[in-house]
Short mmCIF file of C-alpha atoms and ligand atoms in Angstrom, two decimals:
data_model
loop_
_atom_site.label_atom_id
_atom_site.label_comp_id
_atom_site.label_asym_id
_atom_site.label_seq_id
_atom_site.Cartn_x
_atom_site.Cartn_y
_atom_site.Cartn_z
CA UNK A 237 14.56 0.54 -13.60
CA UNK A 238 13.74 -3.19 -13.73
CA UNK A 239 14.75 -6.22 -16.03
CA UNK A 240 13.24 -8.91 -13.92
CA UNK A 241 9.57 -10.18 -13.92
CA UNK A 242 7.52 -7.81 -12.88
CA UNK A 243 6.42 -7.86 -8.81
CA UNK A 244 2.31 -7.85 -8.84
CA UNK A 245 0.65 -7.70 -5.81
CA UNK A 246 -2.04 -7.52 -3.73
CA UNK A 247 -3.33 -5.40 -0.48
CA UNK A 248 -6.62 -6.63 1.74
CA UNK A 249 -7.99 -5.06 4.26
CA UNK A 250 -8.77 -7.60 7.49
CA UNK A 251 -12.91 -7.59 7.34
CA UNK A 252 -15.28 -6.06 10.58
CA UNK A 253 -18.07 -7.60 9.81
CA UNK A 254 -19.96 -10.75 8.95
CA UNK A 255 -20.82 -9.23 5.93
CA UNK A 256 -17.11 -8.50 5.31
CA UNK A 257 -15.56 -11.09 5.95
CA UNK A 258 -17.91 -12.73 3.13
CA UNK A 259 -16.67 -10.35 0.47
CA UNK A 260 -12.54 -11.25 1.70
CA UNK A 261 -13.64 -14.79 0.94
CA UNK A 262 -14.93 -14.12 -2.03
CA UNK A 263 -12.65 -12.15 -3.62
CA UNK A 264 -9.73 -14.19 -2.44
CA UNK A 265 -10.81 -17.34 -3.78
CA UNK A 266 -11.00 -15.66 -6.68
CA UNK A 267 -7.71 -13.65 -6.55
CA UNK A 268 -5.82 -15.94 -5.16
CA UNK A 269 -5.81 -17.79 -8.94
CA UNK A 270 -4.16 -15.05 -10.75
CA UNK A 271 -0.93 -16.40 -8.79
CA UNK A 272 0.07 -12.90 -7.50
CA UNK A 273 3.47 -12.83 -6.35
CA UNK A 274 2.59 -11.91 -2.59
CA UNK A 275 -0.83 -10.38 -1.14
CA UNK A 276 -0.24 -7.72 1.96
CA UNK A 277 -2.61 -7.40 4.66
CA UNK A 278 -3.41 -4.21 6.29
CA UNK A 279 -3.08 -2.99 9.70
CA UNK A 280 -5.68 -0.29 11.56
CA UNK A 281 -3.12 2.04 13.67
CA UNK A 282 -5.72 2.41 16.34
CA UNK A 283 -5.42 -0.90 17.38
CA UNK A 284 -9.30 -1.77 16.09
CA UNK A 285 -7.67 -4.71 13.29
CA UNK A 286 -4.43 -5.40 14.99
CA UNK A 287 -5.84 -9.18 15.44
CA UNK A 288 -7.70 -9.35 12.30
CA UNK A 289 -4.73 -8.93 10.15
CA UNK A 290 -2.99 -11.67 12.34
CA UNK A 291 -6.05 -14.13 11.83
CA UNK A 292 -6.28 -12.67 8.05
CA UNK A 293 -2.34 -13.33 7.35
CA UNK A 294 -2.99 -16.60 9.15
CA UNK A 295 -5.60 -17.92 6.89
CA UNK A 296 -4.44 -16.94 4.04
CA UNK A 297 -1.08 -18.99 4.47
CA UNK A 298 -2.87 -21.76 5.36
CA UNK A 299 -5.48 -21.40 2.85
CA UNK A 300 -4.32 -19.76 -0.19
CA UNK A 301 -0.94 -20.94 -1.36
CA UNK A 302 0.11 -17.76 -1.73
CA UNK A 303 3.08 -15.50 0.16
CA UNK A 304 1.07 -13.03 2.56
CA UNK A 305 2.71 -9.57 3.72
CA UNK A 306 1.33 -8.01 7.17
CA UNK A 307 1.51 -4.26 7.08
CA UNK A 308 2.58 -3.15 10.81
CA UNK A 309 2.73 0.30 12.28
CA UNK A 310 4.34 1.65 15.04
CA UNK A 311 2.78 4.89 16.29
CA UNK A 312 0.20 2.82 18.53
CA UNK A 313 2.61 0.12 19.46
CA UNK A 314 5.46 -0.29 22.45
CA UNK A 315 8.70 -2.03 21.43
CA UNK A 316 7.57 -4.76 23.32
CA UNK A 317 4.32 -5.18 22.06
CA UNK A 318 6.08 -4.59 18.43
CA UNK A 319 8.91 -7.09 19.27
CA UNK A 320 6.10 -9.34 20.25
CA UNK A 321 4.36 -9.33 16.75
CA UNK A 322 7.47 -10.00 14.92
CA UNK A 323 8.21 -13.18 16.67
CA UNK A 324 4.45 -14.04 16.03
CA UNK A 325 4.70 -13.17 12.52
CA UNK A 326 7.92 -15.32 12.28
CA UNK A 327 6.33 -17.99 13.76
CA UNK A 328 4.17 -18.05 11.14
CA UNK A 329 6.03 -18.22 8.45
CA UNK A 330 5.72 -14.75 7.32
CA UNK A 331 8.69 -13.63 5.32
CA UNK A 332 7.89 -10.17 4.52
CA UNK A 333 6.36 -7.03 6.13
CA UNK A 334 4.77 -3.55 5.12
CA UNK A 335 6.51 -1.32 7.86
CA UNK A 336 4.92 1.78 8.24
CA UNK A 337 4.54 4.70 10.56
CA UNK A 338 0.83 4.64 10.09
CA UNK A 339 -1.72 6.86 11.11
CA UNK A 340 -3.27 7.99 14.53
CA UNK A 341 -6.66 8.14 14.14
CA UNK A 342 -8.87 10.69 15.21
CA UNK A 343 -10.37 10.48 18.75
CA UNK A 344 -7.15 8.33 19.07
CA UNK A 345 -5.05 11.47 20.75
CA UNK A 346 -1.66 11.88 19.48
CA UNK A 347 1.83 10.64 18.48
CA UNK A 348 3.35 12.00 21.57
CA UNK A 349 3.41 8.47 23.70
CA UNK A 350 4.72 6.45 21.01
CA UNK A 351 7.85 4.72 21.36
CA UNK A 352 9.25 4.68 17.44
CA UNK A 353 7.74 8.11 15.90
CA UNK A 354 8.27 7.53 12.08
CA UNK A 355 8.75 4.22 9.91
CA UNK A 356 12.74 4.68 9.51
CA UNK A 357 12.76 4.12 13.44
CA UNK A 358 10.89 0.99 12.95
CA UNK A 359 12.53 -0.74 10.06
CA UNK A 360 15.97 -0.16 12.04
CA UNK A 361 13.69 -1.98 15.14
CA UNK A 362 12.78 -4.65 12.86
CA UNK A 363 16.52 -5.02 11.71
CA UNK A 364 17.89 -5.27 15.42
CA UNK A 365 15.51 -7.39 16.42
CA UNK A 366 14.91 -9.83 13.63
CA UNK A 367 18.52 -9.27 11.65
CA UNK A 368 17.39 -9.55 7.75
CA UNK A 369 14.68 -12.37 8.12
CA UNK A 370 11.90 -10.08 6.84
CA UNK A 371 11.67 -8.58 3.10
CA UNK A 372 10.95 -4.82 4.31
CA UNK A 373 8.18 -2.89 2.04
CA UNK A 374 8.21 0.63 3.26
CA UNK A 375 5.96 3.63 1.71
CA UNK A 376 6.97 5.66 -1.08
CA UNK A 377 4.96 9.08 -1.71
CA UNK A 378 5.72 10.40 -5.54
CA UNK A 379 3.27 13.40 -5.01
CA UNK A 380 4.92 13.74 -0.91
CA UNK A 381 3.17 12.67 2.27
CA UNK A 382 0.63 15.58 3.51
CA UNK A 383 2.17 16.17 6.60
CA UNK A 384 6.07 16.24 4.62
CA UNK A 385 7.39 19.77 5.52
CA UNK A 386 8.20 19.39 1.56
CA UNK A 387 9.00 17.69 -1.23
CA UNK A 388 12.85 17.27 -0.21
CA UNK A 389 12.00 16.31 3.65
CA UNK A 390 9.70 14.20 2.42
CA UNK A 391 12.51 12.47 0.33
CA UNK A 392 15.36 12.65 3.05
CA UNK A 393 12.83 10.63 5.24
CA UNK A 394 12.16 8.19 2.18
CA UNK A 395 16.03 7.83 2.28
CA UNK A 396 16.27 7.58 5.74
CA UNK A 397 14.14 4.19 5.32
CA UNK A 398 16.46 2.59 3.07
CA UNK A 399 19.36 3.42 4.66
CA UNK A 400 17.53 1.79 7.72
CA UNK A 401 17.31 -1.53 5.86
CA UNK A 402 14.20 -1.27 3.69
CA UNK A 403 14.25 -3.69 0.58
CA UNK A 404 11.56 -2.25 -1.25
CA UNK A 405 8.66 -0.04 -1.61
CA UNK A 406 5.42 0.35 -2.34
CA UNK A 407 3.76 3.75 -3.31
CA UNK A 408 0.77 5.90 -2.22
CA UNK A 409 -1.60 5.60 -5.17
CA UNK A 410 -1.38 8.47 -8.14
CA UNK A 411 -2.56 9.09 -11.19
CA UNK A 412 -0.50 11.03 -13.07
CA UNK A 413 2.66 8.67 -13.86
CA UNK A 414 5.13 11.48 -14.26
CA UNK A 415 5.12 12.02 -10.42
CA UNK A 416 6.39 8.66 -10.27
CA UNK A 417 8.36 9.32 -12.77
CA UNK A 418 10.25 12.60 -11.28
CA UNK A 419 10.31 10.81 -8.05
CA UNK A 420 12.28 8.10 -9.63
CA UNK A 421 14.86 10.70 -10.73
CA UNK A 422 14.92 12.57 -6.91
CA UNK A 423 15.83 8.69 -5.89
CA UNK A 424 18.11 8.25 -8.07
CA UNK A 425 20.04 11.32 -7.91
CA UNK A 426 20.19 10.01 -4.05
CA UNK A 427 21.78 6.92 -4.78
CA UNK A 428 18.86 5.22 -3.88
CA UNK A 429 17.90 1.90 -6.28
CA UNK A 430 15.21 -0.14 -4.11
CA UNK A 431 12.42 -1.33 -6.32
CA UNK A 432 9.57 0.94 -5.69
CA UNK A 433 6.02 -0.96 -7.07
CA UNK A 434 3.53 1.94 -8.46
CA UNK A 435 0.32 1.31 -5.78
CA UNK A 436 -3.06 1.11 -8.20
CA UNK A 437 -6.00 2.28 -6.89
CA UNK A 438 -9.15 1.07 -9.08
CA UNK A 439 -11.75 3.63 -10.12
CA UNK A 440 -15.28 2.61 -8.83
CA UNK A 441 -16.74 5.02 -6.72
CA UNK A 442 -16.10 8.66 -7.07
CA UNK A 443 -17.25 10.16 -3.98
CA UNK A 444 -15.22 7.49 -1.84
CA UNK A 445 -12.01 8.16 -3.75
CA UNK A 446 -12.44 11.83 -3.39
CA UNK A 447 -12.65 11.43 0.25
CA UNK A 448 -9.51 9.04 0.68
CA UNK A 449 -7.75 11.25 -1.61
CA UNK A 450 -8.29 14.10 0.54
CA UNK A 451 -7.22 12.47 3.17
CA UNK A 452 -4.05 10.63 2.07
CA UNK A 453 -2.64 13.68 0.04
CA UNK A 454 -3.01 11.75 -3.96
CA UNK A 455 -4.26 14.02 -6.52
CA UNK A 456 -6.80 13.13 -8.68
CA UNK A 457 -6.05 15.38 -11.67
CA UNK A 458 -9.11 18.03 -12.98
CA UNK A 459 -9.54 16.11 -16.34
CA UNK A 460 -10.32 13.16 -14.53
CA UNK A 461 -12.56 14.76 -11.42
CA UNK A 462 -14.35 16.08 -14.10
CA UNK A 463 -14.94 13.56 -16.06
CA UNK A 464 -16.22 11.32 -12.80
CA UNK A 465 -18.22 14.35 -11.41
CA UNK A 466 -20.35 14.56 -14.62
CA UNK A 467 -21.60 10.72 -14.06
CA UNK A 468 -22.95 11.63 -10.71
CA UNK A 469 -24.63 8.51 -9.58
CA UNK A 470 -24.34 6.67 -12.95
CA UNK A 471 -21.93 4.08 -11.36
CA UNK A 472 -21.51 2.01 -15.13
CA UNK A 473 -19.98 4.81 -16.59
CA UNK A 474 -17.74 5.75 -13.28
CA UNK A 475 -16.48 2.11 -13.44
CA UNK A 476 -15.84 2.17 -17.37
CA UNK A 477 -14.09 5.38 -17.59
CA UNK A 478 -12.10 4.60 -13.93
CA UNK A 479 -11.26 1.22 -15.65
CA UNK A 480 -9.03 2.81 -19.09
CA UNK A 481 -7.57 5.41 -17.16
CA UNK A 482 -6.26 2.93 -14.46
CA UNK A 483 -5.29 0.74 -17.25
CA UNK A 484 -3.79 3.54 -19.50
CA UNK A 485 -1.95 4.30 -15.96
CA UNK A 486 -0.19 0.50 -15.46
CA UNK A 487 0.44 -0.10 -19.19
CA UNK A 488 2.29 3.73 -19.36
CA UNK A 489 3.89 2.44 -15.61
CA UNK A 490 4.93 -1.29 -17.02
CA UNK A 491 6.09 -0.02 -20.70
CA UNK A 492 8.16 2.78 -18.79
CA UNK A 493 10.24 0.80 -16.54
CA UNK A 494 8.08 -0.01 -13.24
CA UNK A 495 9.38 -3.02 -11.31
CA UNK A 496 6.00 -4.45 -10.66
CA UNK A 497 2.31 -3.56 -9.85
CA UNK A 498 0.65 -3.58 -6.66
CA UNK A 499 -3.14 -3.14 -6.72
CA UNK A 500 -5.62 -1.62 -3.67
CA UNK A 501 -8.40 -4.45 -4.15
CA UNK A 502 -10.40 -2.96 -1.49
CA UNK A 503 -11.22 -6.28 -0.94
CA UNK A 504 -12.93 -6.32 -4.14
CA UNK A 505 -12.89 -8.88 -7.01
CA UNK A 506 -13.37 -6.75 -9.47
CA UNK A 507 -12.14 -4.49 -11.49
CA UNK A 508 -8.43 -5.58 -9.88
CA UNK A 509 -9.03 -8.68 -11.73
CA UNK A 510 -9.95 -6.80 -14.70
CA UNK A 511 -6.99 -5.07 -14.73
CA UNK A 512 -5.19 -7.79 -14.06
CA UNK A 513 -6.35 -9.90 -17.18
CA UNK A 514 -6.26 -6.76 -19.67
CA UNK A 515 -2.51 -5.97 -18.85
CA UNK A 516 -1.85 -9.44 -19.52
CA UNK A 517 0.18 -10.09 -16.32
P1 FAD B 23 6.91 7.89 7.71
O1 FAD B 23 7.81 7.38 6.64
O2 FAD B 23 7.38 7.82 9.11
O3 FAD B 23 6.57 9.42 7.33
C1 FAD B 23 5.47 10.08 7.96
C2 FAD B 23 5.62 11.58 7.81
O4 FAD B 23 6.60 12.04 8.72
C3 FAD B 23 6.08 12.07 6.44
O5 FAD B 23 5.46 13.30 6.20
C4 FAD B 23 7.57 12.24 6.60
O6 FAD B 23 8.12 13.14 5.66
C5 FAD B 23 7.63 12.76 8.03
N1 FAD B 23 8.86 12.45 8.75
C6 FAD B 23 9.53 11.30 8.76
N2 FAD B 23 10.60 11.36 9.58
C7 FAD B 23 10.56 12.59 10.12
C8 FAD B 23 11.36 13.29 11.08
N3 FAD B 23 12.43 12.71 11.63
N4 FAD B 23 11.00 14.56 11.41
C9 FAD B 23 9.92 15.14 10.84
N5 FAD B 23 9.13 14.55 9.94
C10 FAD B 23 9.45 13.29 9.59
N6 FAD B 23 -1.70 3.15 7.35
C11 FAD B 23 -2.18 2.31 8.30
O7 FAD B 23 -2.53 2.78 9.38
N7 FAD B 23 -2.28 0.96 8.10
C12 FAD B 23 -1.86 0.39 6.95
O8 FAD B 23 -1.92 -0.82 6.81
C13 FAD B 23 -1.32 1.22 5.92
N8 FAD B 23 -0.84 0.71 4.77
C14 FAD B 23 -0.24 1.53 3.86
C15 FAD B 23 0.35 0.96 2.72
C16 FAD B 23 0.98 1.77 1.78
C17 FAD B 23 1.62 1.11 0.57
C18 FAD B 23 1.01 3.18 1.95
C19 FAD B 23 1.66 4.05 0.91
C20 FAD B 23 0.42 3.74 3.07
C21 FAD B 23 -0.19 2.94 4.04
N9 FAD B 23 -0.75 3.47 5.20
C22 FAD B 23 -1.26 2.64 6.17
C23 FAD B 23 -0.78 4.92 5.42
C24 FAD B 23 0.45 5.38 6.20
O9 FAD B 23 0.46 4.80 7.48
C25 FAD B 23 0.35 6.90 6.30
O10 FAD B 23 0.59 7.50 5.06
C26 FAD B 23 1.19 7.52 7.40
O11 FAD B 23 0.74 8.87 7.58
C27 FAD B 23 2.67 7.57 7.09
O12 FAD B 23 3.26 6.34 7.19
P2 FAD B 23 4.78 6.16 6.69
O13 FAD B 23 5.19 4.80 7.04
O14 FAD B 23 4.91 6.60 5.31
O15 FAD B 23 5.48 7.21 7.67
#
């Protein structure tokens, strides 16, 4: 794997509310001092943050002194409309991107309209159109993407995105590190040497995880479940126990080889900077 520094970053999601965009503020002026090597910004595939993560990306360039990633997606997007955002995003200043297929969400329809159906179609878009200006972060999935057919499509397709022109990648959260592991090994046996930067979701709420976890296809394995189902609503003890295993999780991911970190902050202060200062980084 890696001898350089390690890559740490960030992900934000752009805010909705008042209230929201209050607790971005927050935790980026306080995030912004642990000097991360780039923050990413997300995008909502329905088209309901498409501007937000513009305006967030924006700000944060102007304001934070740090290098800011947009995530875009192409399922809800024309090439024009896409071709569009990459000359904004140029414009900017912005020098790398999260390029991802992204979801459509529900009482969205489906798939079927959309110009570039999966993310290897857009990072070859982004290469025609923009040459290799951008640093491309696509998405890695070490337990597979829910809707792969399996475990080898799911691979072929994460091929099929480098051999489009992605740089790097970031993963779908996990907590068991030898999926990232044995997904390492599938890569490699494909020729395929792209950093890929663990993604670290912090413990803090159990019944929210569950339900992304669900959703996005990461396992949360039994020990753990368990553990976090027996604290019901005692929140302390969720966030205590949540904190060593995600910090037994990056220090097994760092001592084994991983090329960087890059945390889900949820928009949160804490515990990213938590982890952040007990790892040392
Ligand atoms: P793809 O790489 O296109 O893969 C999608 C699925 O299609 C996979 O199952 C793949 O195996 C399959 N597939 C690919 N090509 C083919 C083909 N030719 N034929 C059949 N099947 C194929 N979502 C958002 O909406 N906004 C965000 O900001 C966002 N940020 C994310 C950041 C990270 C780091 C990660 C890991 C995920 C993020 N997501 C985000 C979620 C992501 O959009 C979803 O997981 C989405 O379902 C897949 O996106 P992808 O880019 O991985 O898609």
């Amino acid at each position: 794997m890696s001898s350089t520094a390690p890559t740490i970053s960030l992900e934000y999601f752009p805010p909705r509310t008042e209230k929201g965009a209050q607790g971005l503020a927050a935790a980026r002026a306080e995030l912004k001092l642990l000097k991360p090597s780039y923050v990413s910004v997300t995008f909502g595939a329905g088209g309901s943050t498409q501007d937000g993560t513009y305006a967030t990306i924006k700000s944060i360039l102007e304001e934070d002194g740090v290098d800011a990633a947009p995530h875009i997606s192409c399922i809800s997007s024309s090439r024009r409309e896409l071709a569009d955002m990459l000359e904004a995003y140029r414009d900017l200043g912005v020098k790398r991107l999260v390029a991802l297929r992204g979801d459509v969400p529900s009482g969205y329809g489906t798939m079927d309209a959309a110009e570039l159906r999966y993310a290897n179609e857009l990072v070859a878009f982004i290469r025609e159109q923009t040459g290799d200006h951008f640093h491309i972060e696509v998405a890695a999935y070490p337990e597979t993407h829910p809707q792969a057919r399996s475990a080898q499509d799911d691979l072929d397709n994460f091929k099929r995105k480098v051999d489009a022109g992605a740089n790097s990648a970031i993963t779908q959260y996990f907590f068991n590190p030898d999926a990232y592991y044995a997904f390492m090994d599938s890569c490699s046996k494909l020729g395929l040497d792209i950093p890929v930067i663990p993604g670290i979701m912090p413990i803090t709420n159990y019944k929210q995880l569950a339900r992304f976890s669900d959703t996005c296809g990461a396992e949360i394995p039994r020990w753990i479940r368990k553990r976090l189902e027996g604290y019901g609503d005692d929140l302390a003890s969720i966030r205590e126990f949540g904190f060593d295993v995600v910090l037994g999780l990056c220090e097994k991911l760092l001592d084994g080889g991983a090329p960087g970190l890059h945390f889900y902050s949820m928009n949160r202060t804490e515990p990213t900077r938590a982890l952040w200062k007990a790892l040392d980084l």
